[in-house]
Coordinates of C-alpha atoms in Angstrom, one line a residue:
X1 CA -36.2 -42.2 178.2
X2 CA -35.5 -42.8 181.7
X3 CA -34.0 -46.3 181.2
X4 CA -32.6 -46.8 184.7
X5 CA -35.8 -46.0 186.3
X6 CA -37.8 -48.4 184.1
X7 CA -35.5 -51.3 184.5
X8 CA -36.9 -52.3 188.0
X9 CA -40.7 -51.8 186.9
X10 CA -43.0 -54.8 185.9
X11 CA -45.5 -53.9 183.4
X12 CA -49.1 -53.6 184.9
X13 CA -51.9 -55.7 183.7
X14 CA -53.4 -52.7 181.7
X15 CA -50.0 -52.2 180.1
X16 CA -49.8 -55.8 179.0
X17 CA -53.2 -55.6 177.6
X18 CA -52.4 -52.5 175.6
X19 CA -49.2 -54.1 174.3
X20 CA -51.1 -57.0 173.3
X21 CA -53.6 -54.9 171.4
X22 CA -50.7 -53.0 169.7
X23 CA -49.0 -56.1 168.5
X24 CA -52.2 -57.3 167.0
X25 CA -52.6 -54.0 165.3
X26 CA -49.2 -54.0 164.0
X27 CA -49.8 -57.4 162.4
X28 CA -52.7 -55.6 160.6
X29 CA -50.6 -52.6 159.5
X30 CA -47.9 -55.0 158.0
X31 CA -50.3 -55.4 155.1
X32 CA -50.7 -51.6 154.6
X33 CA -47.1 -50.6 154.5
X34 CA -47.5 -49.1 157.8
X35 CA -46.1 -49.6 161.3
X36 CA -46.9 -48.0 164.8
X37 CA -45.1 -46.5 167.7
X38 CA -46.5 -46.0 171.3
X39 CA -44.9 -43.7 173.7
X40 CA -46.0 -43.4 177.2
X41 CA -45.8 -39.9 178.4
X42 CA -45.9 -40.6 181.9
X43 CA -43.6 -43.7 182.2
X44 CA -41.5 -42.7 179.2
X45 CA -41.8 -46.2 178.0
X46 CA -41.8 -46.8 174.2
X47 CA -43.4 -49.7 172.1
X48 CA -42.0 -49.9 168.7
X49 CA -43.7 -52.0 166.2
X50 CA -41.3 -54.9 165.2
X51 CA -42.2 -54.2 161.5
X52 CA -40.4 -50.8 161.8
X53 CA -37.2 -52.3 160.5
X54 CA -38.9 -53.6 157.3
X55 CA -39.9 -50.0 156.3
X56 CA -37.2 -47.7 157.7
X57 CA -33.5 -47.6 158.1
X58 CA -32.0 -48.7 161.2
X59 CA -33.1 -50.0 164.7
X60 CA -35.2 -47.2 166.3
X61 CA -35.3 -48.8 169.5
X62 CA -31.6 -48.7 169.7
X63 CA -31.5 -45.0 168.7
X64 CA -34.1 -44.1 171.5
X65 CA -32.1 -45.8 173.9
X66 CA -29.0 -43.6 172.9
X67 CA -31.2 -40.3 173.1
X68 CA -35.0 -40.3 172.6
X69 CA -36.2 -38.3 169.6
X70 CA -39.6 -38.8 170.2
X71 CA -39.8 -35.5 171.8
X72 CA -37.9 -32.4 170.8
X73 CA -35.7 -31.7 173.7
X74 CA -32.3 -33.0 172.8
X75 CA -33.7 -34.9 170.0
X76 CA -31.5 -36.0 167.0
X77 CA -33.3 -36.6 163.8
X78 CA -30.4 -36.4 161.4
X79 CA -30.1 -40.3 161.1
X80 CA -33.9 -40.9 160.8
X81 CA -35.2 -38.0 158.8
X82 CA -33.9 -36.2 155.6
X83 CA -32.2 -32.9 156.6
X84 CA -34.6 -30.7 154.7
X85 CA -37.6 -32.2 157.0
X86 CA -35.9 -32.1 160.3
X87 CA -37.4 -28.8 161.4
X88 CA -41.0 -30.1 160.9
X89 CA -40.1 -33.2 162.6
X90 CA -39.1 -31.3 165.7
X91 CA -42.5 -29.6 165.7
X92 CA -44.4 -32.7 165.1
X93 CA -42.7 -34.6 167.9
X94 CA -42.5 -31.8 170.4
X95 CA -45.2 -33.1 173.2
X96 CA -44.6 -30.2 175.6
X97 CA -47.7 -28.4 174.5
X98 CA -49.5 -31.6 173.5
X99 CA -53.1 -31.9 174.7
X100 CA -55.3 -34.9 175.3
X101 CA -57.3 -35.7 172.3
X102 CA -55.0 -33.9 170.1
X103 CA -54.4 -35.2 166.4
X104 CA -51.4 -34.2 164.3
X105 CA -50.3 -35.1 160.8
X106 CA -46.9 -34.8 159.0
X107 CA -45.5 -35.8 155.6
X108 CA -41.8 -36.2 155.8
X109 CA -39.0 -38.2 154.3
X110 CA -37.6 -41.0 156.3
X111 CA -34.5 -43.0 155.5
X112 CA -35.5 -46.5 154.2
X113 CA -31.9 -47.4 153.3
X114 CA -28.5 -45.6 153.8
X115 CA -28.6 -42.5 151.7
X116 CA -32.0 -43.4 150.4
X117 CA -35.3 -41.8 151.6
X118 CA -39.1 -42.0 150.8
X119 CA -42.0 -40.2 151.7
X120 CA -44.1 -41.3 155.0
X121 CA -47.4 -40.0 155.9
X122 CA -47.2 -39.7 159.8
X123 CA -50.2 -39.3 162.0
X124 CA -50.3 -38.9 165.9
X125 CA -53.0 -39.1 168.2
X126 CA -52.8 -38.4 172.1
X127 CA -54.9 -40.5 174.4
X128 CA -56.0 -39.5 178.0
X129 CA -56.2 -41.6 181.1
X130 CA -59.3 -42.2 183.4
X131 CA -59.0 -38.6 184.6
X132 CA -58.6 -36.9 181.3
X133 CA -55.0 -36.2 181.6
X134 CA -52.7 -36.9 178.5
X135 CA -51.1 -40.2 178.9
X136 CA -49.8 -41.8 175.8
X137 CA -49.1 -41.0 172.1
X138 CA -49.9 -43.4 169.4
X139 CA -48.0 -42.6 165.9
X140 CA -48.6 -44.4 162.7
X141 CA -46.0 -44.3 159.9
X142 CA -47.2 -45.2 156.4
X143 CA -44.9 -45.5 153.4
X144 CA -46.8 -43.2 151.1
X145 CA -44.8 -44.3 148.0
X146 CA -45.3 -48.0 148.6
X147 CA -49.0 -47.4 149.3
X148 CA -49.4 -45.4 146.1
X149 CA -47.8 -48.2 144.2
X150 CA -49.9 -50.8 145.8
X151 CA -53.0 -48.6 144.8
X152 CA -51.8 -48.5 141.3
X153 CA -51.5 -52.2 141.2
X154 CA -55.0 -52.6 142.7
X155 CA -56.4 -50.3 140.2
X156 CA -54.8 -52.1 137.2
X157 CA -56.1 -55.5 138.7
X158 CA -59.4 -54.0 139.2
X159 CA -59.6 -53.0 135.7
X160 CA -58.4 -56.3 134.2
X161 CA -59.7 -59.7 133.6
X162 CA -57.5 -61.8 135.8
X163 CA -57.4 -64.7 133.3
X164 CA -56.8 -63.1 130.0
X165 CA -55.3 -59.6 131.3
X166 CA -57.7 -58.1 129.0
X167 CA -59.9 -55.0 130.2
X168 CA -62.8 -56.4 132.3
X169 CA -66.6 -55.5 131.6
X170 CA -66.5 -52.5 133.9
X171 CA -63.4 -51.1 132.2
X172 CA -64.9 -51.9 128.8
X173 CA -68.2 -50.2 129.7
X174 CA -66.4 -47.1 130.9
X175 CA -63.8 -47.0 128.0
X176 CA -66.5 -47.6 125.4
X177 CA -69.0 -44.9 126.7
X178 CA -66.2 -42.3 126.7
X179 CA -65.1 -43.4 123.1
X180 CA -68.7 -43.2 121.7
X181 CA -69.4 -39.8 123.3
X182 CA -66.2 -38.3 122.3
X183 CA -66.9 -39.3 118.4
X184 CA -70.5 -37.9 118.1
X185 CA -70.5 -38.5 114.3
X186 CA -68.9 -41.9 114.3
X187 CA -70.9 -45.0 114.1
X188 CA -69.7 -48.0 116.0
X189 CA -70.3 -51.9 115.8
X190 CA -70.6 -53.6 119.2
X191 CA -69.6 -57.3 118.4
X192 CA -70.6 -60.2 121.0
X193 CA -68.9 -63.5 120.6
X194 CA -68.4 -66.9 122.3
X195 CA -67.4 -70.3 121.6
X196 CA -70.2 -72.9 120.7
X197 CA -70.3 -75.7 123.0
X198 CA -67.5 -74.3 125.2
X199 CA -68.9 -76.4 128.1
X200 CA -68.0 -79.6 126.2
X201 CA -64.5 -78.5 125.9
X202 CA -64.0 -78.1 129.4
X203 CA -65.5 -81.5 130.1
X204 CA -63.5 -83.3 127.5
X205 CA -60.2 -81.5 127.9
X206 CA -60.5 -79.9 131.3
X207 CA -60.7 -76.4 132.5
X208 CA -57.0 -75.8 132.3
X209 CA -57.3 -76.4 128.6
X210 CA -60.3 -74.2 128.4
X211 CA -58.5 -71.3 130.2
X212 CA -55.7 -71.7 127.7
X213 CA -58.1 -71.4 124.8
X214 CA -59.7 -68.2 126.4
X215 CA -56.3 -66.8 126.7
X216 CA -55.6 -67.5 123.1
X217 CA -58.7 -65.7 122.0
X218 CA -57.7 -62.8 124.3
X219 CA -54.4 -62.6 122.7
X220 CA -55.8 -62.9 119.2
X221 CA -58.4 -60.1 119.8
X222 CA -55.7 -57.7 120.9
X223 CA -53.3 -58.7 118.3
X224 CA -55.9 -57.7 115.7
X225 CA -57.3 -54.7 117.3
X226 CA -53.9 -53.3 118.4
X227 CA -52.2 -52.4 114.9
X228 CA -55.3 -52.2 112.9
X229 CA -57.2 -49.3 114.5
X230 CA -56.9 -46.6 117.3
X231 CA -60.6 -46.5 118.1
X232 CA -61.4 -49.8 119.6
X233 CA -62.2 -51.2 122.9
X234 CA -62.5 -54.9 123.8
X235 CA -63.0 -57.1 127.0
X236 CA -63.6 -60.6 128.3
X237 CA -67.3 -60.3 129.4
X238 CA -67.4 -63.6 131.3
X239 CA -66.7 -67.4 130.8
X240 CA -66.1 -67.6 126.9
X241 CA -67.9 -64.5 126.2
X242 CA -66.0 -61.7 124.6
X243 CA -66.8 -58.2 123.2
X244 CA -65.3 -55.7 121.0
X245 CA -66.5 -52.1 120.1
X246 CA -65.1 -50.6 116.9
X247 CA -65.9 -48.0 114.1
X248 CA -68.5 -49.5 111.8
X249 CA -66.7 -50.6 108.6
X250 CA -68.1 -53.8 107.0
X251 CA -64.9 -54.9 105.7
X252 CA -63.2 -54.5 109.1
X253 CA -66.0 -56.3 110.9
X254 CA -65.7 -59.3 108.5
X255 CA -62.1 -59.3 108.7
X256 CA -62.1 -59.5 112.6
X257 CA -64.6 -62.3 112.5
X258 CA -62.8 -64.1 109.7
X259 CA -59.4 -63.6 111.6
X260 CA -60.8 -65.1 115.0
X261 CA -62.4 -68.1 113.1
X262 CA -59.5 -69.0 111.5
X263 CA -57.3 -68.5 114.4
X264 CA -59.6 -70.7 116.6
X265 CA -59.5 -73.4 113.9
X266 CA -55.7 -73.2 113.9
X267 CA -55.6 -73.9 117.7
X268 CA -54.0 -77.4 118.3
X269 CA -57.1 -79.2 119.8
X270 CA -58.9 -82.1 118.1
X271 CA -62.3 -80.3 118.4
X272 CA -64.1 -78.3 115.8
X273 CA -64.3 -75.0 117.4
X274 CA -66.4 -72.3 116.3
X275 CA -67.5 -68.9 117.5
X276 CA -70.9 -67.2 116.9
X277 CA -71.0 -63.4 116.7
X278 CA -73.8 -61.0 117.3
X279 CA -73.4 -57.4 115.8
X280 CA -75.0 -54.3 116.7
X281 CA -74.4 -51.0 114.8
X282 CA -75.0 -47.8 116.8
X283 CA -77.3 -45.2 115.3
X284 CA -77.8 -41.5 115.8
X285 CA -80.8 -42.1 118.2
X286 CA -78.3 -44.2 120.6
X287 CA -75.9 -41.2 120.7
X288 CA -78.7 -38.6 121.1
X289 CA -80.4 -40.5 123.8
X290 CA -77.0 -41.6 125.3
X291 CA -78.0 -45.1 125.2
X292 CA -76.0 -47.3 127.7
X293 CA -73.0 -49.5 126.6
X294 CA -74.8 -52.4 128.4
X295 CA -77.9 -52.0 126.4
X296 CA -75.8 -51.9 123.2
X297 CA -74.3 -55.2 124.4
X298 CA -77.8 -56.7 125.1
X299 CA -78.7 -55.9 121.6
X300 CA -75.7 -57.6 120.2
X301 CA -76.5 -60.7 122.5
X302 CA -80.0 -60.7 121.1
X303 CA -78.7 -60.9 117.6
X304 CA -76.1 -63.6 118.6
X305 CA -78.9 -65.9 120.1
X306 CA -80.5 -66.2 116.8
X307 CA -77.5 -68.1 115.3
X308 CA -76.2 -69.8 118.5
X309 CA -75.0 -73.3 117.7
X310 CA -76.2 -72.9 114.2
X311 CA -74.3 -75.2 111.6
X312 CA -74.7 -72.7 108.8
X313 CA -74.8 -69.1 110.0
X314 CA -72.4 -67.8 112.7
X315 CA -73.0 -64.2 112.4
X316 CA -76.1 -62.0 113.0
X317 CA -76.9 -58.4 113.0
X318 CA -79.5 -56.8 115.2
X319 CA -82.3 -55.7 112.9
X320 CA -85.9 -54.5 113.2
X321 CA -87.1 -57.9 113.1
X322 CA -85.3 -58.8 116.3
X323 CA -86.2 -55.4 117.8
X324 CA -89.8 -55.9 117.2
X325 CA -89.5 -59.3 118.8
X326 CA -87.8 -57.8 121.8
X327 CA -90.6 -55.2 122.1
X328 CA -93.2 -57.9 121.8
X329 CA -91.4 -60.0 124.6
X330 CA -91.2 -56.9 126.8
X331 CA -95.0 -56.1 126.5
X332 CA -95.7 -59.8 127.4
X333 CA -93.3 -59.5 130.5
X334 CA -94.9 -56.2 131.5
X335 CA -98.5 -57.7 131.3
X336 CA -98.1 -61.2 132.5
X337 CA -98.6 -60.8 136.1
X338 CA -101.8 -58.6 135.6
X339 CA -103.1 -61.3 133.0
X340 CA -102.9 -64.1 135.6
X341 CA -104.6 -61.8 138.3
X342 CA -107.4 -60.8 135.9
X343 CA -108.1 -64.3 134.6
X344 CA -106.9 -63.6 131.0
X345 CA -105.3 -67.1 130.9
X346 CA -107.8 -69.9 130.3
X347 CA -107.5 -73.6 130.3
X348 CA -108.3 -75.2 126.9
X349 CA -108.7 -79.0 126.5
X350 CA -107.4 -81.0 123.4
X351 CA -108.9 -84.5 123.4
X352 CA -107.1 -87.8 123.0
X353 CA -109.3 -90.4 121.4
X354 CA -109.5 -94.0 120.0
X355 CA -108.8 -93.7 116.2
X356 CA -111.2 -96.5 115.1
X357 CA -114.1 -95.4 117.1
X358 CA -113.4 -91.7 117.8
X359 CA -114.1 -92.2 121.4
X360 CA -112.7 -89.6 123.7
X361 CA -110.3 -91.2 126.3
X362 CA -108.9 -88.2 128.0
X363 CA -107.6 -84.8 127.2
X364 CA -104.5 -82.5 127.5
X365 CA -104.9 -79.2 129.6
X366 CA -103.3 -76.4 127.4
X367 CA -103.2 -72.7 128.2
X368 CA -104.5 -69.9 126.1
X369 CA -104.0 -66.1 126.7
X370 CA -107.2 -64.3 126.0
X371 CA -106.0 -60.5 125.8
X372 CA -108.7 -58.0 126.2
X373 CA -107.4 -56.0 123.3
X374 CA -105.2 -58.3 121.2
X375 CA -107.4 -61.3 121.3
X376 CA -105.8 -64.8 121.6
X377 CA -102.2 -64.7 121.9
X378 CA -100.3 -67.8 120.5
X379 CA -98.6 -69.9 123.2
X380 CA -95.6 -69.9 120.8
X381 CA -95.2 -66.1 121.6
X382 CA -95.5 -66.2 125.4
X383 CA -94.6 -69.7 126.7
X384 CA -90.8 -69.3 125.5
X385 CA -90.6 -66.0 127.2
X386 CA -92.1 -67.4 130.4
X387 CA -89.7 -70.2 130.3
X388 CA -86.8 -67.9 130.1
X389 CA -88.0 -65.6 132.9
X390 CA -89.3 -68.3 135.2
X391 CA -92.9 -67.1 135.1
X392 CA -93.8 -70.5 133.6
X393 CA -93.9 -72.0 137.0
X394 CA -96.7 -69.8 138.2
X395 CA -98.6 -70.5 135.0
X396 CA -98.1 -74.3 135.4
X397 CA -99.6 -74.0 139.0
X398 CA -102.5 -72.1 137.5
X399 CA -103.2 -74.8 135.0
X400 CA -102.9 -77.5 137.7
X401 CA -105.2 -75.8 140.0
X402 CA -107.8 -74.9 137.2
X403 CA -107.7 -78.4 136.1
X404 CA -108.1 -79.9 139.6
X405 CA -111.1 -77.4 140.1
X406 CA -112.7 -78.5 136.7
X407 CA -112.5 -82.3 137.5
X408 CA -113.9 -81.6 140.9
X409 CA -116.9 -79.8 139.4
X410 CA -117.5 -82.5 136.9
X411 CA -117.4 -85.1 139.9
X412 CA -119.8 -83.2 141.8
X413 CA -122.2 -82.7 138.8
X414 CA -122.1 -86.4 138.2
X415 CA -120.7 -85.9 134.6
X416 CA -118.5 -88.3 132.9
X417 CA -114.9 -87.8 133.7
X418 CA -111.8 -88.9 131.7
X419 CA -108.2 -88.3 133.0
X420 CA -106.6 -84.9 132.1
X421 CA -103.0 -84.5 131.6
X422 CA -101.0 -81.3 132.5
X423 CA -97.6 -80.3 131.4
X424 CA -94.6 -79.9 133.7
X425 CA -92.0 -77.3 132.5
X426 CA -88.3 -77.9 132.7
X427 CA -88.0 -74.8 135.2
X428 CA -90.1 -76.7 137.5
X429 CA -87.8 -79.6 137.8
X430 CA -85.5 -77.4 140.1
X431 CA -88.3 -76.6 142.5
X432 CA -87.7 -79.0 145.6
X433 CA -91.3 -78.4 146.7
X434 CA -92.8 -79.5 143.3
X435 CA -94.3 -82.8 144.4
X436 CA -95.7 -81.4 147.7
X437 CA -97.4 -78.5 145.8
X438 CA -98.9 -81.0 143.4
X439 CA -100.2 -83.3 146.3
X440 CA -101.5 -80.4 148.2
X441 CA -103.5 -78.9 145.1
X442 CA -104.9 -82.3 144.2
X443 CA -105.9 -83.1 147.8
X444 CA -107.5 -79.7 148.3
X445 CA -110.0 -80.4 145.6
X446 CA -110.3 -84.1 146.4
X447 CA -109.4 -85.4 142.9
X448 CA -108.5 -89.2 142.4
X449 CA -104.9 -89.5 141.4
X450 CA -105.9 -91.7 138.4
X451 CA -107.8 -88.8 136.8
X452 CA -104.5 -86.6 136.7
X453 CA -101.5 -87.3 134.5
X454 CA -98.3 -85.4 134.1
X455 CA -96.3 -84.8 130.8
X456 CA -92.6 -84.5 130.8
X457 CA -91.0 -83.6 127.5
X458 CA -88.4 -85.8 126.0
X459 CA -85.9 -83.0 125.6
X460 CA -86.1 -82.5 129.3
X461 CA -85.3 -86.2 129.9
X462 CA -82.3 -86.1 127.9
X463 CA -81.0 -82.8 129.6
X464 CA -82.0 -83.2 133.0
X465 CA -81.9 -87.1 133.4
X466 CA -81.5 -87.4 137.2
X467 CA -84.0 -84.6 138.0
X468 CA -86.6 -86.3 135.7
X469 CA -85.9 -89.8 137.0
X470 CA -86.6 -88.8 140.5
X471 CA -89.7 -86.8 139.9
X472 CA -91.1 -89.5 137.7
X473 CA -90.3 -92.1 140.1
X474 CA -92.1 -90.0 143.0
X475 CA -95.2 -89.3 140.7
X476 CA -95.7 -92.9 140.0
X477 CA -95.2 -93.9 143.8
X478 CA -98.1 -91.5 144.5
X479 CA -100.2 -93.2 141.8
X480 CA -100.0 -90.4 139.3
X481 CA -99.7 -91.4 135.6
X482 CA -96.4 -90.0 133.8
X483 CA -96.3 -89.4 130.0
X484 CA -93.1 -88.8 128.0
X485 CA -94.3 -86.0 125.7
X486 CA -92.7 -85.3 122.3
X487 CA -91.0 -88.6 122.0
X488 CA -88.8 -88.4 118.8
X489 CA -87.7 -84.9 119.2
X490 CA -84.7 -85.7 121.3
X491 CA -81.4 -87.5 120.8
X492 CA -81.6 -90.2 123.3
X493 CA -85.0 -91.4 123.1
X494 CA -84.3 -95.1 123.5
X495 CA -82.0 -94.5 126.3
X496 CA -84.5 -92.5 128.0
X497 CA -87.2 -95.2 127.8
X498 CA -84.6 -97.5 129.4
X499 CA -84.0 -95.3 132.5
X500 CA -87.0 -93.0 133.1
X501 CA -90.0 -94.9 134.6
X502 CA -93.1 -93.7 132.4
X503 CA -96.5 -95.1 131.8
X504 CA -97.4 -93.5 128.5
X505 CA -95.6 -92.7 125.4
X506 CA -96.7 -89.6 123.2
X507 CA -95.0 -89.8 119.9
X508 CA -94.8 -86.6 117.9
X509 CA -95.5 -87.1 114.1
X510 CA -93.6 -83.8 113.4
X511 CA -90.5 -85.7 113.7
X512 CA -91.4 -89.0 112.3
X513 CA -94.1 -88.4 109.7
X514 CA -95.8 -91.6 108.3
X515 CA -96.5 -91.1 104.6
X516 CA -96.0 -93.3 101.4
X517 CA -93.1 -90.9 100.7
X518 CA -91.2 -91.6 103.8
X519 CA -90.6 -95.3 104.0
X520 CA -87.7 -95.1 106.4
X521 CA -89.9 -92.9 108.8
X522 CA -92.7 -95.4 108.6
X523 CA -90.3 -98.3 109.6
X524 CA -89.0 -96.4 112.4
X525 CA -92.4 -95.4 113.8
X526 CA -93.6 -99.0 113.4
X527 CA -90.6 -100.2 115.4
X528 CA -91.2 -97.7 118.2
X529 CA -94.9 -98.5 118.5
X530 CA -94.0 -102.3 118.5
X531 CA -91.3 -101.7 121.1
X532 CA -93.6 -99.8 123.4
X533 CA -96.2 -102.3 123.2
X534 CA -93.7 -105.0 124.1
X535 CA -92.6 -102.7 127.2
X536 CA -96.3 -102.4 128.2
X537 CA -96.5 -98.7 127.5
X538 CA -99.5 -97.1 126.4
X539 CA -98.9 -95.2 123.0
X540 CA -100.5 -92.0 122.0
X541 CA -99.6 -90.3 118.8
X542 CA -100.0 -86.7 118.6
X543 CA -100.0 -84.3 115.6
X544 CA -102.3 -86.6 113.4
X545 CA -103.8 -84.3 110.9
X546 CA -105.0 -86.5 108.0
X547 CA -107.0 -89.6 107.4
X548 CA -104.1 -91.2 105.7
X549 CA -101.9 -91.0 108.9
X550 CA -104.8 -92.3 111.0
X551 CA -105.0 -95.3 108.7
X552 CA -101.4 -96.0 108.7
X553 CA -101.2 -95.8 112.7
X554 CA -104.0 -98.3 113.0
X555 CA -102.2 -100.6 110.5
X556 CA -99.1 -100.7 112.8
X557 CA -100.9 -101.4 116.1
X558 CA -101.3 -97.9 117.4
X559 CA -104.9 -97.1 118.7
X560 CA -104.9 -93.8 120.4
X561 CA -104.1 -90.3 118.9
X562 CA -104.3 -86.6 119.5
X563 CA -104.5 -83.9 116.6
X564 CA -106.4 -81.7 114.5
X565 CA -107.9 -84.6 112.3
X566 CA -109.8 -85.4 115.3
X567 CA -110.0 -82.6 117.7
X568 CA -108.4 -79.1 117.9
X569 CA -107.8 -77.5 121.4
X570 CA -111.1 -76.1 122.6
X571 CA -112.7 -74.3 125.5
X572 CA -113.8 -76.4 128.4
X573 CA -117.5 -75.9 127.7
X574 CA -117.1 -77.3 124.0
X575 CA -115.1 -80.2 125.4
X576 CA -117.9 -81.1 127.8
X577 CA -120.5 -80.9 124.9
X578 CA -118.1 -83.3 122.8
X579 CA -117.8 -85.6 125.7
X580 CA -121.5 -85.9 126.3
X581 CA -122.1 -86.4 122.6

């Protein structure tokens, strides 16, 4: 480099701009074990990334001042490149026949410390000036060995769960698939497990303690699986969910479950921790059709759901009963939209009446699925499925709209009209537009607000207190009646009454049956009715099925009821005849 001639020159604005960009790029390259060097072929000026001294031995700027080795003439590479690679370096850095736009690459060993070298991947690009003449050379030096080590670490981290250092879900799926396919004649057990009420542990003891428990379980799974068998994969799926795949041996499966349950009980925490397990045993069909590992895990999860939070059973095996249920659910899901479009869903009404006179004072709108080939599908079959996949919101809106349309027709025909209540599902609570949709639908058909009531289940009051409180408050502010449905089925009924603004209390006899054999239940029911009367709440007892029940309810001051003893759910036309009669 012509040092003397360059001393008196001031860098131009373009050169300062280029230098600024190079400094920025060098900062980025610092995180990739790389640094850059730019050499101006016209001015003989050289920019060396300050990061150079972090990656290679010596001060290159000083060496260049002593004798430029960036072009082959008079270059001395002995202090920079390993002796065996000097010849290729001389060729690489020979710019005499370099052309604008040319790109070169070289792998060579550069000294990183005295007498210590490492492989660098070196790439060169020649840039042109405005006239297309070669002007400058940009060279990138990347420590290939450090980059490879970083990639290895990254690959390791990508394959591991960061909390437990167990294989993560992707790794588990990959390893398990390979294991199953390599052992065609071997049957495997896929075991999915988690801790019952783990959320309460986090709430009571903090997420740090929760994380410690997850690490503990991870260690125990690896402790058991390591020495016991060779063909075994495991992972942390998410949160407190773990999965193990192992050869199907009944004794070994039971041993693993017992080992983990005992280990968890031995954990030093004043909380009765229990795990629930779902087990799926692979079959020949799974191997023949190459059923995905994710599907096998889903089947184990389906089995686990049947014992989740059970106080008796903590282990369930996937069987034909669960399989048939899943198939039935899949059929329901596949046909639900078409059923709604083709009016297969119909609104039925179950009257509410005065027990002493039998007079109908209102009705509850219920939905029935009239399938063209299967006949009536029980709500117990499709409602839980719709609540799980969110379709229940569309069905609720259909029932509300059909009910408003029905009331409007009765008003226009001059018929007797009693208030009709519709149910609001828990899923609807999280729809911020729910109240607006209700008001819009009611306004569209011009239905007086006192002819529409909304039933909210008590279990939802307990679980989603704030959402329910806000909704109930807004509904009542808009002159709609609010009913607390299934009162007695939850665990905080009295507290719900204190906090949630409602007009009507619907008591379910399934939970507090009045009979001569249940004196305590009768006392409780009597107290609830008396308390509701004192609070100014209307009481309707649902699930009344016998004369004995009706007589007892009348004796404790309850006047209104709903149940099969009086009326079953019926088509709208039948309800109209009952109302007129």
